[in-house]
Amino acid sequence: MAIAPPENGTPPDPAHPRNGFDRFFEISARGSTMSREVRGGLATFFTMAYIVVLNPLILGGAVDGDGKKLSIPALAAATALVAGLMTMLMGVVGRFPMALAAGLGVNALVAYEIAPEMTWADAMGLVVIEGVIIAILVLTGLRTAVFRSVPTQLKTAIGVGIGLFLTIIGLVDAGFVRRVPDVANTTVPVGLGIGGKLVSWPMLVFVVGLLVTLVLVVRRVRGAILIGILVSTVLAIIVEAVAHVGPSFVNGKPNPKGWSLNVPELPKKIVDVPDLSLLGHFNVLDSWSRAGWLVPLMFVFTLLITDFFDTMGTMVAIGQEGSMLDERGTPPRAKEILLVDSIAAAAGGAASVSSNTSYIESAAGVAEGARTGVASLVTGGLFLLAMFLAPLSVVVPFEAASTALVVVGFLMMTAVRTIDWTDYEIAIPAFLTITLMPFTYSISNGIGAGLITYVVIKLAKGRARDIHPLLYGVAALFILYFLRGPIESAVH
């Protein structure tokens, strides 16, 4: 996607930064402006603010090996704190418009697979270990070297796949696409709305918000995505005030026509004191003595692979969206970006909120014109405010925020034209990378399938020299990743 047009008719002059702040963050050098950065930071926050609510629900709904639960208010405060600090660190050190927060998928792994085998402190200790290992890989240059060993067109496919992944996340979160119940006696896994129909007010809000956003994008209105989120949220508040739709679960019973996650109501209380009692509750040693060596080792390996490659994919996708990649498909300050991400993983474990990682929702901010770390400072600052303004952070429902994910998915999909689909040696791995991300709900699965297939096809064609030596090791690790279930069963 090309850099957004200048807002005042005069493009920024890369050779003449306005001041020291501009020079440090390279605002003019990257063709951006302060207004675009602020707007982008706002858009990113609104598209991922749900994590302050969702992460506590996932972690707080599980019990550890001792039958204990984590406090949901404390989880919410710590989630916002770590996301805010790590995103601002990304802004200052990585100087890249990418926000970080507790990783979805990873938090479920911690909650439902790792914690039941040990205590919460032990489980979070494994997350800290994983973050430290990744940091070492970054400092030694191995993580960056692996990133650069991936063929450029395959990196493009990763970005496209993530775009489709974002799209299906948005459609599912909004309830526009839903899983077809097993009792429906059909082989179709998903369908439109409820019973193939759009029959709820929240779905109407999503459709109207999406159409408004698309029209604004087509007309190249500045702030289109952010305006779309705000318009959808206002509409949702009005609908809830009139129709009293309610949440998707009422007294433990499903309400298919209810709002997903957040009910769009103006809160009675705006400011609250954050509970930070979970900070520092981790243990890096006890899990090994309690669960044996294999279980913690496999969990650390799974966390490592997921974080290692999810961030690489996200970084490429965001750089691709903002036209910030060099000829090798690498964004600026890649090593610093990866280092902050590894620190965030360890910080998430130390704060008992699971591994923090980069969020692809940051592409919403890039689509709004963000190109530098200033946008991350804005997003991070809003997360810190969310600790105190938790009631306000839950006003925006999924149905409003998800419009941004679908639009950004389209924008990222446009890069598919740069892949040579006549060359099967790269086209087939690219195809698997693109399709498996949304269809398996995992960035790592798509990257793994693409890299393994690329290596196998090159070897089968007798073109082993075309394969970067590091890719053999990466492909082998992904094979272990995909076979971790049978390996665990065989050892047990």
Tab-separated table of C-alpha atoms in Angstrom:
chain	number	residue	atom	x	y	z
A	1	MET	CA	0.000	0.000	0.000
A	2	ALA	CA	1.402	3.393	-0.925
A	3	ILE	CA	2.152	6.068	1.629
A	4	ALA	CA	-0.893	8.190	2.390
A	5	PRO	CA	-1.120	11.527	0.549
A	6	PRO	CA	-0.016	14.671	2.365
A	7	GLU	CA	-2.682	16.313	4.492
A	8	ASN	CA	-1.790	19.936	3.850
A	9	GLY	CA	-0.795	19.657	0.214
A	10	THR	CA	2.928	19.830	1.028
A	11	PRO	CA	4.677	16.483	1.416
A	12	PRO	CA	7.085	16.004	4.343
A	13	ASP	CA	10.693	16.682	3.383
A	14	PRO	CA	12.765	13.625	4.357
A	15	ALA	CA	16.005	15.604	4.088
A	16	HIS	CA	14.895	18.309	6.527
A	17	PRO	CA	13.311	17.009	9.760
A	18	ARG	CA	11.203	19.609	11.536
A	19	ASN	CA	12.908	19.096	14.929
A	20	GLY	CA	14.794	16.586	17.089
A	21	PHE	CA	11.620	14.598	17.794
A	22	ASP	CA	10.961	14.307	14.070
A	23	ARG	CA	14.579	13.294	13.460
A	24	PHE	CA	14.595	10.614	16.191
A	25	PHE	CA	11.367	8.964	15.058
A	26	GLU	CA	12.009	9.619	11.347
A	27	ILE	CA	8.504	11.011	10.899
A	28	SER	CA	9.289	13.105	7.810
A	29	ALA	CA	11.800	10.533	6.535
A	30	ARG	CA	9.019	7.941	6.376
A	31	GLY	CA	6.586	10.350	4.726
A	32	SER	CA	4.335	10.740	7.756
A	33	THR	CA	3.012	13.549	9.952
A	34	MET	CA	2.146	13.876	13.636
A	35	SER	CA	-1.580	13.891	12.906
A	36	ARG	CA	-1.313	10.609	10.994
A	37	GLU	CA	0.702	9.037	13.793
A	38	VAL	CA	-1.808	10.080	16.456
A	39	ARG	CA	-4.723	8.931	14.338
A	40	GLY	CA	-2.993	5.629	13.624
A	41	GLY	CA	-2.237	5.089	17.306
A	42	LEU	CA	-5.897	5.688	18.157
A	43	ALA	CA	-7.085	3.262	15.459
A	44	THR	CA	-4.721	0.544	16.680
A	45	PHE	CA	-5.862	0.972	20.273
A	46	PHE	CA	-9.545	0.794	19.420
A	47	THR	CA	-9.079	-2.352	17.323
A	48	MET	CA	-7.217	-4.209	20.083
A	49	ALA	CA	-8.567	-2.661	23.314
A	50	TYR	CA	-10.708	-5.779	23.649
A	51	ILE	CA	-7.684	-7.642	24.997
A	52	VAL	CA	-8.034	-5.781	28.312
A	53	VAL	CA	-11.368	-7.579	28.720
A	54	LEU	CA	-10.753	-10.825	26.844
A	55	ASN	CA	-7.404	-11.834	28.353
A	56	PRO	CA	-8.773	-11.758	31.938
A	57	LEU	CA	-11.768	-13.818	30.825
A	58	ILE	CA	-9.525	-16.502	29.295
A	59	LEU	CA	-6.961	-16.683	32.111
A	60	GLY	CA	-9.448	-15.967	34.890
A	61	GLY	CA	-11.758	-18.728	33.736
A	62	ALA	CA	-9.165	-21.490	34.210
A	63	VAL	CA	-7.741	-23.196	37.296
A	64	ASP	CA	-4.184	-24.374	37.942
A	65	GLY	CA	-3.005	-27.714	39.279
A	66	ASP	CA	-3.931	-26.609	42.814
A	67	GLY	CA	-7.437	-25.580	41.767
A	68	LYS	CA	-6.724	-21.854	42.141
A	69	LYS	CA	-7.957	-19.021	39.930
A	70	LEU	CA	-6.448	-15.633	39.106
A	71	SER	CA	-8.313	-12.430	39.995
A	72	ILE	CA	-10.066	-10.985	36.922
A	73	PRO	CA	-9.741	-7.303	38.013
A	74	ALA	CA	-6.030	-7.841	38.727
A	75	LEU	CA	-5.605	-9.557	35.336
A	76	ALA	CA	-7.299	-6.639	33.561
A	77	ALA	CA	-5.041	-4.077	35.239
A	78	ALA	CA	-1.854	-6.057	34.592
A	79	THR	CA	-2.885	-6.751	30.982
A	80	ALA	CA	-3.290	-3.020	30.321
A	81	LEU	CA	-0.079	-2.140	32.187
A	82	VAL	CA	2.193	-4.556	30.327
A	83	ALA	CA	0.578	-3.781	26.964
A	84	GLY	CA	1.065	-0.065	27.564
A	85	LEU	CA	4.684	-0.272	28.683
A	86	MET	CA	5.772	-2.749	26.016
A	87	THR	CA	4.015	-0.872	23.216
A	88	MET	CA	5.704	2.356	24.283
A	89	LEU	CA	9.029	0.503	24.431
A	90	MET	CA	8.410	-0.616	20.865
A	91	GLY	CA	7.814	3.007	19.940
A	92	VAL	CA	11.062	4.241	21.473
A	93	VAL	CA	13.399	1.322	20.719
A	94	GLY	CA	11.869	-0.279	17.623
A	95	ARG	CA	10.430	3.031	16.348
A	96	PHE	CA	7.855	0.942	14.519
A	97	PRO	CA	4.042	1.330	14.518
A	98	MET	CA	3.379	-2.057	16.134
A	99	ALA	CA	1.540	-2.559	19.400
A	100	LEU	CA	1.985	-5.471	21.802
A	101	ALA	CA	-0.324	-7.163	24.293
A	102	ALA	CA	-1.098	-10.582	25.750
A	103	GLY	CA	-1.164	-13.005	22.825
A	104	LEU	CA	-4.399	-14.740	21.926
A	105	GLY	CA	-3.891	-18.448	21.467
A	106	VAL	CA	-0.834	-18.357	23.690
A	107	ASN	CA	-2.965	-17.272	26.650
A	108	ALA	CA	-5.357	-20.157	25.988
A	109	LEU	CA	-2.396	-22.558	25.866
A	110	VAL	CA	-1.190	-21.227	29.213
A	111	ALA	CA	-4.649	-21.336	30.763
A	112	TYR	CA	-5.936	-24.701	29.603
A	113	GLU	CA	-2.838	-26.814	28.954
A	114	ILE	CA	0.086	-25.504	31.005
A	115	ALA	CA	-1.478	-24.202	34.236
A	116	PRO	CA	-3.462	-27.408	35.008
A	117	GLU	CA	-0.140	-29.292	35.118
A	118	MET	CA	1.380	-26.956	37.752
A	119	THR	CA	0.683	-23.705	39.611
A	120	TRP	CA	-0.021	-20.360	37.994
A	121	ALA	CA	3.363	-19.095	39.176
A	122	ASP	CA	5.085	-22.099	37.579
A	123	ALA	CA	3.195	-21.638	34.294
A	124	MET	CA	4.118	-17.965	34.130
A	125	GLY	CA	7.708	-18.926	34.926
A	126	LEU	CA	7.792	-21.002	31.728
A	127	VAL	CA	6.600	-17.942	29.801
A	128	VAL	CA	9.462	-15.931	31.299
A	129	ILE	CA	11.951	-18.654	30.306
A	130	GLU	CA	10.600	-18.628	26.749
A	131	GLY	CA	10.958	-14.839	26.541
A	132	VAL	CA	14.542	-14.973	27.780
A	133	ILE	CA	15.430	-17.651	25.213
A	134	ILE	CA	13.986	-15.557	22.385
A	135	ALA	CA	15.892	-12.496	23.631
A	136	ILE	CA	19.135	-14.497	23.513
A	137	LEU	CA	18.333	-15.597	19.953
A	138	VAL	CA	17.814	-11.962	18.983
A	139	LEU	CA	21.013	-10.726	20.643
A	140	THR	CA	23.054	-13.447	18.964
A	141	GLY	CA	21.584	-12.454	15.614
A	142	LEU	CA	20.007	-15.864	14.965
A	143	ARG	CA	16.393	-14.661	14.967
A	144	THR	CA	17.164	-11.904	12.466
A	145	ALA	CA	19.194	-14.326	10.327
A	146	VAL	CA	16.292	-16.789	10.212
A	147	PHE	CA	13.957	-13.973	9.231
A	148	ARG	CA	16.215	-12.926	6.361
A	149	SER	CA	16.609	-16.517	5.151
A	150	VAL	CA	12.929	-16.716	4.192
A	151	PRO	CA	12.368	-16.003	0.458
A	152	THR	CA	10.874	-12.578	-0.264
A	153	GLN	CA	7.785	-13.905	-2.048
A	154	LEU	CA	7.106	-16.234	0.868
A	155	LYS	CA	7.277	-13.230	3.189
A	156	THR	CA	4.704	-11.563	0.957
A	157	ALA	CA	2.505	-14.649	1.260
A	158	ILE	CA	2.801	-14.430	5.041
A	159	GLY	CA	1.461	-10.879	4.920
A	160	VAL	CA	-1.410	-11.875	2.633
A	161	GLY	CA	-2.259	-14.866	4.809
A	162	ILE	CA	-2.361	-12.679	7.882
A	163	GLY	CA	-4.692	-10.335	6.015
A	164	LEU	CA	-7.129	-13.196	5.423
A	165	PHE	CA	-6.640	-14.302	9.031
A	166	LEU	CA	-7.572	-10.803	10.196
A	167	THR	CA	-10.630	-10.857	7.982
A	168	ILE	CA	-11.993	-14.087	9.386
A	169	ILE	CA	-11.216	-12.933	12.930
A	170	GLY	CA	-13.252	-9.799	12.265
A	171	LEU	CA	-16.146	-11.694	10.693
A	172	VAL	CA	-16.253	-14.278	13.486
A	173	ASP	CA	-15.855	-11.768	16.309
A	174	ALA	CA	-18.745	-9.766	14.878
A	175	GLY	CA	-20.933	-12.872	14.645
A	176	PHE	CA	-21.309	-12.367	10.885
A	177	VAL	CA	-19.712	-15.781	10.357
A	178	ARG	CA	-20.460	-18.522	12.886
A	179	ARG	CA	-19.766	-22.172	13.423
A	180	VAL	CA	-22.634	-24.353	12.285
A	181	PRO	CA	-23.819	-26.475	15.265
A	182	ASP	CA	-23.028	-30.179	15.007
A	183	VAL	CA	-26.724	-30.943	15.469
A	184	ALA	CA	-27.455	-29.218	12.159
A	185	ASN	CA	-26.589	-32.474	10.331
A	186	THR	CA	-24.420	-30.750	7.747
A	187	THR	CA	-20.824	-31.000	6.614
A	188	VAL	CA	-20.578	-27.203	6.299
A	189	PRO	CA	-18.374	-26.003	9.202
A	190	VAL	CA	-19.350	-22.308	9.177
A	191	GLY	CA	-22.259	-20.246	7.957
A	192	LEU	CA	-23.715	-16.765	7.691
A	193	GLY	CA	-25.085	-15.313	10.913
A	194	ILE	CA	-27.674	-17.396	12.730
A	195	GLY	CA	-29.102	-20.200	10.618
A	196	GLY	CA	-27.829	-18.532	7.465
A	197	LYS	CA	-29.582	-15.237	8.240
A	198	LEU	CA	-28.606	-11.848	9.638
A	199	VAL	CA	-31.255	-11.599	12.330
A	200	SER	CA	-29.738	-9.580	15.165
A	201	TRP	CA	-29.124	-5.915	15.917
A	202	PRO	CA	-25.376	-6.417	16.532
A	203	MET	CA	-24.993	-7.919	13.054
A	204	LEU	CA	-26.797	-4.911	11.582
A	205	VAL	CA	-24.393	-2.586	13.407
A	206	PHE	CA	-21.442	-4.512	11.968
A	207	VAL	CA	-22.809	-4.450	8.404
A	208	VAL	CA	-23.651	-0.741	8.535
A	209	GLY	CA	-20.274	0.069	10.112
A	210	LEU	CA	-18.428	-1.985	7.504
A	211	LEU	CA	-20.253	-0.318	4.601
A	212	VAL	CA	-19.601	3.139	6.063
A	213	THR	CA	-15.903	2.325	6.472
A	214	LEU	CA	-15.588	0.892	2.964
A	215	VAL	CA	-17.232	3.970	1.433
A	216	LEU	CA	-14.867	6.220	3.384
A	217	VAL	CA	-11.860	4.144	2.261
A	218	VAL	CA	-12.943	4.241	-1.388
A	219	ARG	CA	-13.428	8.010	-1.146
A	220	ARG	CA	-9.969	8.202	0.509
A	221	VAL	CA	-11.272	10.040	3.548
A	222	ARG	CA	-8.504	10.569	6.111
A	223	GLY	CA	-9.176	8.602	9.273
A	224	ALA	CA	-11.631	6.306	7.478
A	225	ILE	CA	-11.005	3.269	9.677
A	226	LEU	CA	-11.074	5.224	12.934
A	227	ILE	CA	-14.220	7.096	11.852
A	228	GLY	CA	-15.812	3.764	10.994
A	229	ILE	CA	-15.096	2.391	14.471
A	230	LEU	CA	-16.482	5.511	16.155
A	231	VAL	CA	-19.618	5.621	13.978
A	232	SER	CA	-20.246	1.915	14.619
A	233	THR	CA	-19.781	2.397	18.366
A	234	VAL	CA	-22.209	5.337	18.518
A	235	LEU	CA	-24.746	3.325	16.515
A	236	ALA	CA	-24.249	0.356	18.841
A	237	ILE	CA	-24.839	2.513	21.936
A	238	ILE	CA	-28.065	3.870	20.414
A	239	VAL	CA	-29.245	0.382	19.422
A	240	GLU	CA	-28.555	-1.016	22.891
A	241	ALA	CA	-30.349	1.916	24.551
A	242	VAL	CA	-33.441	1.335	22.398
A	243	ALA	CA	-33.510	-2.452	21.870
A	244	HIS	CA	-31.831	-3.669	25.102
A	245	VAL	CA	-30.035	-6.451	23.235
A	246	GLY	CA	-27.804	-7.540	26.133
A	247	PRO	CA	-24.665	-9.730	26.159
A	248	SER	CA	-24.103	-12.958	24.254
A	249	PHE	CA	-24.401	-14.873	27.529
A	250	VAL	CA	-27.120	-14.160	30.103
A	251	ASN	CA	-26.924	-15.975	33.434
A	252	GLY	CA	-24.655	-18.569	31.878
A	253	LYS	CA	-27.026	-19.258	28.988
A	254	PRO	CA	-26.145	-18.328	25.384
A	255	ASN	CA	-27.921	-15.398	23.752
A	256	PRO	CA	-27.004	-15.738	20.050
A	257	LYS	CA	-28.450	-12.332	19.236
A	258	GLY	CA	-26.446	-10.549	21.950
A	259	TRP	CA	-23.320	-8.402	21.730
A	260	SER	CA	-19.966	-10.184	21.518
A	261	LEU	CA	-17.745	-9.547	24.553
A	262	ASN	CA	-18.744	-5.918	25.305
A	263	VAL	CA	-22.230	-4.472	25.717
A	264	PRO	CA	-22.097	-0.903	24.313
A	265	GLU	CA	-23.425	1.044	27.279
A	266	LEU	CA	-22.128	4.267	28.746
A	267	PRO	CA	-20.599	3.174	32.075
A	268	LYS	CA	-21.828	4.443	35.440
A	269	LYS	CA	-18.254	4.607	36.697
A	270	ILE	CA	-15.459	6.008	34.550
A	271	VAL	CA	-12.338	5.925	36.757
A	272	ASP	CA	-11.185	3.011	38.918
A	273	VAL	CA	-8.013	2.229	40.875
A	274	PRO	CA	-6.044	-0.610	39.194
A	275	ASP	CA	-5.232	-3.811	41.097
A	276	LEU	CA	-1.580	-4.697	40.404
A	277	SER	CA	-1.298	-7.537	42.929
A	278	LEU	CA	-0.294	-10.132	40.299
A	279	LEU	CA	2.969	-8.460	39.312
A	280	GLY	CA	6.001	-10.625	40.049
A	281	HIS	CA	4.064	-13.819	40.814
A	282	PHE	CA	6.128	-16.286	38.767
A	283	ASN	CA	8.507	-19.147	39.466
A	284	VAL	CA	11.042	-20.442	36.947
A	285	LEU	CA	12.119	-23.682	38.675
A	286	ASP	CA	9.278	-25.506	40.438
A	287	SER	CA	7.469	-26.584	37.251
A	288	TRP	CA	10.378	-28.819	36.270
A	289	SER	CA	10.327	-30.762	39.550
A	290	ARG	CA	6.540	-31.055	39.671
A	291	ALA	CA	5.685	-31.973	36.067
A	292	GLY	CA	8.941	-33.670	35.051
A	293	TRP	CA	11.275	-32.383	32.371
A	294	LEU	CA	9.328	-33.328	29.227
A	295	VAL	CA	6.093	-31.449	29.854
A	296	PRO	CA	7.734	-28.072	30.613
A	297	LEU	CA	10.206	-28.589	27.759
A	298	MET	CA	7.444	-29.215	25.210
A	299	PHE	CA	5.450	-26.262	26.507
A	300	VAL	CA	8.454	-23.935	26.261
A	301	PHE	CA	9.172	-25.220	22.743
A	302	THR	CA	5.547	-24.640	21.670
A	303	LEU	CA	5.555	-21.129	23.136
A	304	LEU	CA	8.915	-20.450	21.495
A	305	ILE	CA	7.855	-21.503	18.004
A	306	THR	CA	4.546	-19.635	18.248
A	307	ASP	CA	6.059	-16.349	19.440
A	308	PHE	CA	9.136	-16.648	17.219
A	309	PHE	CA	7.275	-16.851	13.940
A	310	ASP	CA	4.030	-15.042	14.767
A	311	THR	CA	6.018	-11.865	15.342
A	312	MET	CA	8.009	-12.319	12.159
A	313	GLY	CA	4.797	-12.658	10.178
A	314	THR	CA	3.192	-9.683	11.883
A	315	MET	CA	6.261	-7.521	11.371
A	316	VAL	CA	6.336	-8.320	7.650
A	317	ALA	CA	2.613	-7.738	7.237
A	318	ILE	CA	2.702	-4.337	8.929
A	319	GLY	CA	5.824	-3.273	7.031
A	320	GLN	CA	4.224	-4.433	3.809
A	321	GLU	CA	1.019	-2.505	4.544
A	322	GLY	CA	3.030	0.683	5.136
A	323	SER	CA	5.508	0.209	2.254
A	324	MET	CA	8.327	0.043	4.808
A	325	LEU	CA	10.127	-3.110	3.665
A	326	ASP	CA	13.481	-3.105	1.899
A	327	GLU	CA	14.302	-5.191	-1.178
A	328	ARG	CA	14.750	-8.287	1.024
A	329	GLY	CA	11.353	-7.828	2.653
A	330	THR	CA	12.844	-6.587	5.931
A	331	PRO	CA	11.438	-3.618	7.893
A	332	PRO	CA	13.718	-0.937	9.397
A	333	ARG	CA	15.335	-1.698	12.788
A	334	ALA	CA	14.283	-5.357	12.574
A	335	LYS	CA	16.648	-6.467	15.337
A	336	GLU	CA	15.358	-3.833	17.752
A	337	ILE	CA	11.744	-4.744	16.939
A	338	LEU	CA	12.395	-8.426	17.625
A	339	LEU	CA	14.264	-7.628	20.848
A	340	VAL	CA	11.365	-5.599	22.255
A	341	ASP	CA	8.996	-8.413	21.325
A	342	SER	CA	11.111	-10.944	23.248
A	343	ILE	CA	11.271	-8.643	26.284
A	344	ALA	CA	7.484	-8.336	26.104
A	345	ALA	CA	7.118	-12.117	26.199
A	346	ALA	CA	9.098	-12.315	29.445
A	347	ALA	CA	7.332	-9.249	30.878
A	348	GLY	CA	3.940	-10.853	30.293
A	349	GLY	CA	4.981	-13.912	32.276
A	350	ALA	CA	6.441	-11.780	35.072
A	351	ALA	CA	3.118	-9.934	35.368
A	352	SER	CA	1.005	-13.147	35.263
A	353	VAL	CA	-0.822	-12.157	32.060
A	354	SER	CA	0.829	-14.655	29.656
A	355	SER	CA	3.291	-13.910	26.872
A	356	ASN	CA	2.925	-10.481	25.266
A	357	THR	CA	3.478	-10.351	21.540
A	358	SER	CA	2.988	-8.080	18.547
A	359	TYR	CA	-0.590	-7.525	17.357
A	360	ILE	CA	-1.560	-7.669	13.725
A	361	GLU	CA	-4.378	-5.242	14.572
A	362	SER	CA	-1.592	-2.640	14.404
A	363	ALA	CA	-2.164	-2.766	10.650
A	364	ALA	CA	-5.323	-0.734	11.273
A	365	GLY	CA	-3.130	2.108	12.490
A	366	VAL	CA	-0.771	1.738	9.541
A	367	ALA	CA	-3.749	1.881	7.212
A	368	GLU	CA	-4.568	5.218	8.862
A	369	GLY	CA	-1.114	6.542	7.929
A	370	ALA	CA	1.058	5.540	10.908
A	371	ARG	CA	4.654	4.839	9.903
A	372	THR	CA	6.724	5.398	13.050
A	373	GLY	CA	7.025	4.624	16.738
A	374	VAL	CA	5.009	7.728	17.610
A	375	ALA	CA	1.834	5.771	16.889
A	376	SER	CA	3.027	3.117	19.353
A	377	LEU	CA	3.540	5.808	21.989
A	378	VAL	CA	-0.072	6.897	21.497
A	379	THR	CA	-1.414	3.349	21.653
A	380	GLY	CA	0.736	2.502	24.682
A	381	GLY	CA	-0.349	5.642	26.489
A	382	LEU	CA	-3.989	4.744	25.934
A	383	PHE	CA	-3.389	1.262	27.362
A	384	LEU	CA	-1.892	2.820	30.489
A	385	LEU	CA	-4.952	5.057	30.778
A	386	ALA	CA	-7.119	1.973	30.335
A	387	MET	CA	-5.833	0.746	33.713
A	388	PHE	CA	-7.692	3.625	35.312
A	389	LEU	CA	-10.418	3.986	32.705
A	390	ALA	CA	-11.286	0.296	32.508
A	391	PRO	CA	-15.051	0.999	32.320
A	392	LEU	CA	-14.575	3.114	29.174
A	393	SER	CA	-12.361	0.508	27.510
A	394	VAL	CA	-15.272	-1.941	27.400
A	395	VAL	CA	-17.735	0.383	25.621
A	396	VAL	CA	-16.598	-0.562	22.087
A	397	PRO	CA	-18.165	-3.927	21.110
A	398	PHE	CA	-16.558	-6.450	18.778
A	399	GLU	CA	-19.206	-5.597	16.199
A	400	ALA	CA	-17.808	-2.036	15.964
A	401	ALA	CA	-14.075	-2.773	16.173
A	402	SER	CA	-14.224	-5.745	13.783
A	403	THR	CA	-15.060	-3.524	10.812
A	404	ALA	CA	-11.452	-2.337	10.893
A	405	LEU	CA	-10.098	-5.886	10.753
A	406	VAL	CA	-12.073	-6.731	7.612
A	407	VAL	CA	-11.009	-3.546	5.814
A	408	VAL	CA	-7.365	-4.013	6.784
A	409	GLY	CA	-7.592	-7.620	5.614
A	410	PHE	CA	-8.567	-6.359	2.167
A	411	LEU	CA	-5.714	-3.845	2.086
A	412	MET	CA	-3.184	-6.545	3.006
A	413	MET	CA	-4.657	-8.953	0.466
A	414	THR	CA	-3.726	-6.622	-2.402
A	415	ALA	CA	-0.048	-7.658	-2.134
A	416	VAL	CA	-0.958	-11.103	-3.520
A	417	ARG	CA	-0.410	-9.685	-7.014
A	418	THR	CA	3.375	-9.581	-6.442
A	419	ILE	CA	3.659	-13.373	-6.084
A	420	ASP	CA	4.635	-15.261	-9.239
A	421	TRP	CA	1.804	-17.803	-9.461
A	422	THR	CA	3.294	-19.355	-12.606
A	423	ASP	CA	6.314	-20.593	-10.617
A	424	TYR	CA	4.948	-23.597	-8.715
A	425	GLU	CA	8.096	-23.885	-6.604
A	426	ILE	CA	7.140	-20.697	-4.762
A	427	ALA	CA	3.416	-20.559	-5.607
A	428	ILE	CA	2.503	-23.803	-3.815
A	429	PRO	CA	4.273	-22.896	-0.534
A	430	ALA	CA	2.756	-19.404	-0.802
A	431	PHE	CA	-0.708	-20.873	-1.336
A	432	LEU	CA	-0.431	-23.122	1.729
A	433	THR	CA	0.917	-20.255	3.816
A	434	ILE	CA	-1.973	-18.000	2.817
A	435	THR	CA	-4.773	-20.541	3.226
A	436	LEU	CA	-3.717	-22.356	6.379
A	437	MET	CA	-3.471	-19.220	8.498
A	438	PRO	CA	-7.208	-18.422	8.407
A	439	PHE	CA	-8.338	-22.040	8.116
A	440	THR	CA	-6.358	-23.206	11.164
A	441	TYR	CA	-6.602	-19.901	13.056
A	442	SER	CA	-2.836	-19.789	13.463
A	443	ILE	CA	-0.079	-17.680	11.922
A	444	SER	CA	2.566	-20.215	12.932
A	445	ASN	CA	0.757	-23.110	11.245
A	446	GLY	CA	0.683	-21.216	7.951
A	447	ILE	CA	4.345	-20.226	8.138
A	448	GLY	CA	5.373	-23.753	9.120
A	449	ALA	CA	3.452	-25.413	6.298
A	450	GLY	CA	4.826	-22.952	3.763
A	451	LEU	CA	8.467	-23.335	4.818
A	452	ILE	CA	8.339	-27.143	5.034
A	453	THR	CA	6.718	-27.374	1.596
A	454	TYR	CA	9.251	-24.941	0.115
A	455	VAL	CA	12.180	-27.038	1.357
A	456	VAL	CA	10.618	-30.338	0.227
A	457	ILE	CA	9.823	-29.017	-3.277
A	458	LYS	CA	13.305	-27.556	-3.755
A	459	LEU	CA	14.911	-30.844	-2.668
A	460	ALA	CA	12.604	-32.834	-4.946
A	461	LYS	CA	13.605	-30.619	-7.872
A	462	GLY	CA	17.299	-31.126	-7.097
A	463	ARG	CA	17.775	-27.461	-6.221
A	464	ALA	CA	19.131	-27.778	-2.709
A	465	ARG	CA	21.508	-24.876	-3.303
A	466	ASP	CA	18.532	-22.513	-3.522
A	467	ILE	CA	17.695	-23.234	0.123
A	468	HIS	CA	19.304	-21.051	2.761
A	469	PRO	CA	21.107	-23.342	5.250
A	470	LEU	CA	19.094	-21.952	8.171
A	471	LEU	CA	15.828	-23.012	6.514
A	472	TYR	CA	16.732	-26.692	6.947
A	473	GLY	CA	16.866	-26.191	10.700
A	474	VAL	CA	13.678	-24.129	10.726
A	475	ALA	CA	11.813	-26.732	8.681
A	476	ALA	CA	13.011	-29.471	11.050
A	477	LEU	CA	11.797	-27.480	14.060
A	478	PHE	CA	8.402	-27.003	12.453
A	479	ILE	CA	8.153	-30.734	11.780
A	480	LEU	CA	8.750	-31.296	15.499
A	481	TYR	CA	6.166	-28.586	16.224
A	482	PHE	CA	3.506	-30.331	14.133
A	483	LEU	CA	4.425	-33.744	15.593
A	484	ARG	CA	4.569	-32.626	19.229
A	485	GLY	CA	1.331	-34.497	20.046
A	486	PRO	CA	2.564	-37.935	18.902
A	487	ILE	CA	5.982	-37.251	20.461
A	488	GLU	CA	4.415	-36.536	23.851
A	489	SER	CA	2.229	-39.655	23.581
A	490	ALA	CA	5.179	-41.848	22.635
A	491	VAL	CA	7.281	-40.664	25.557
A	492	HIS	CA	4.417	-41.116	28.014
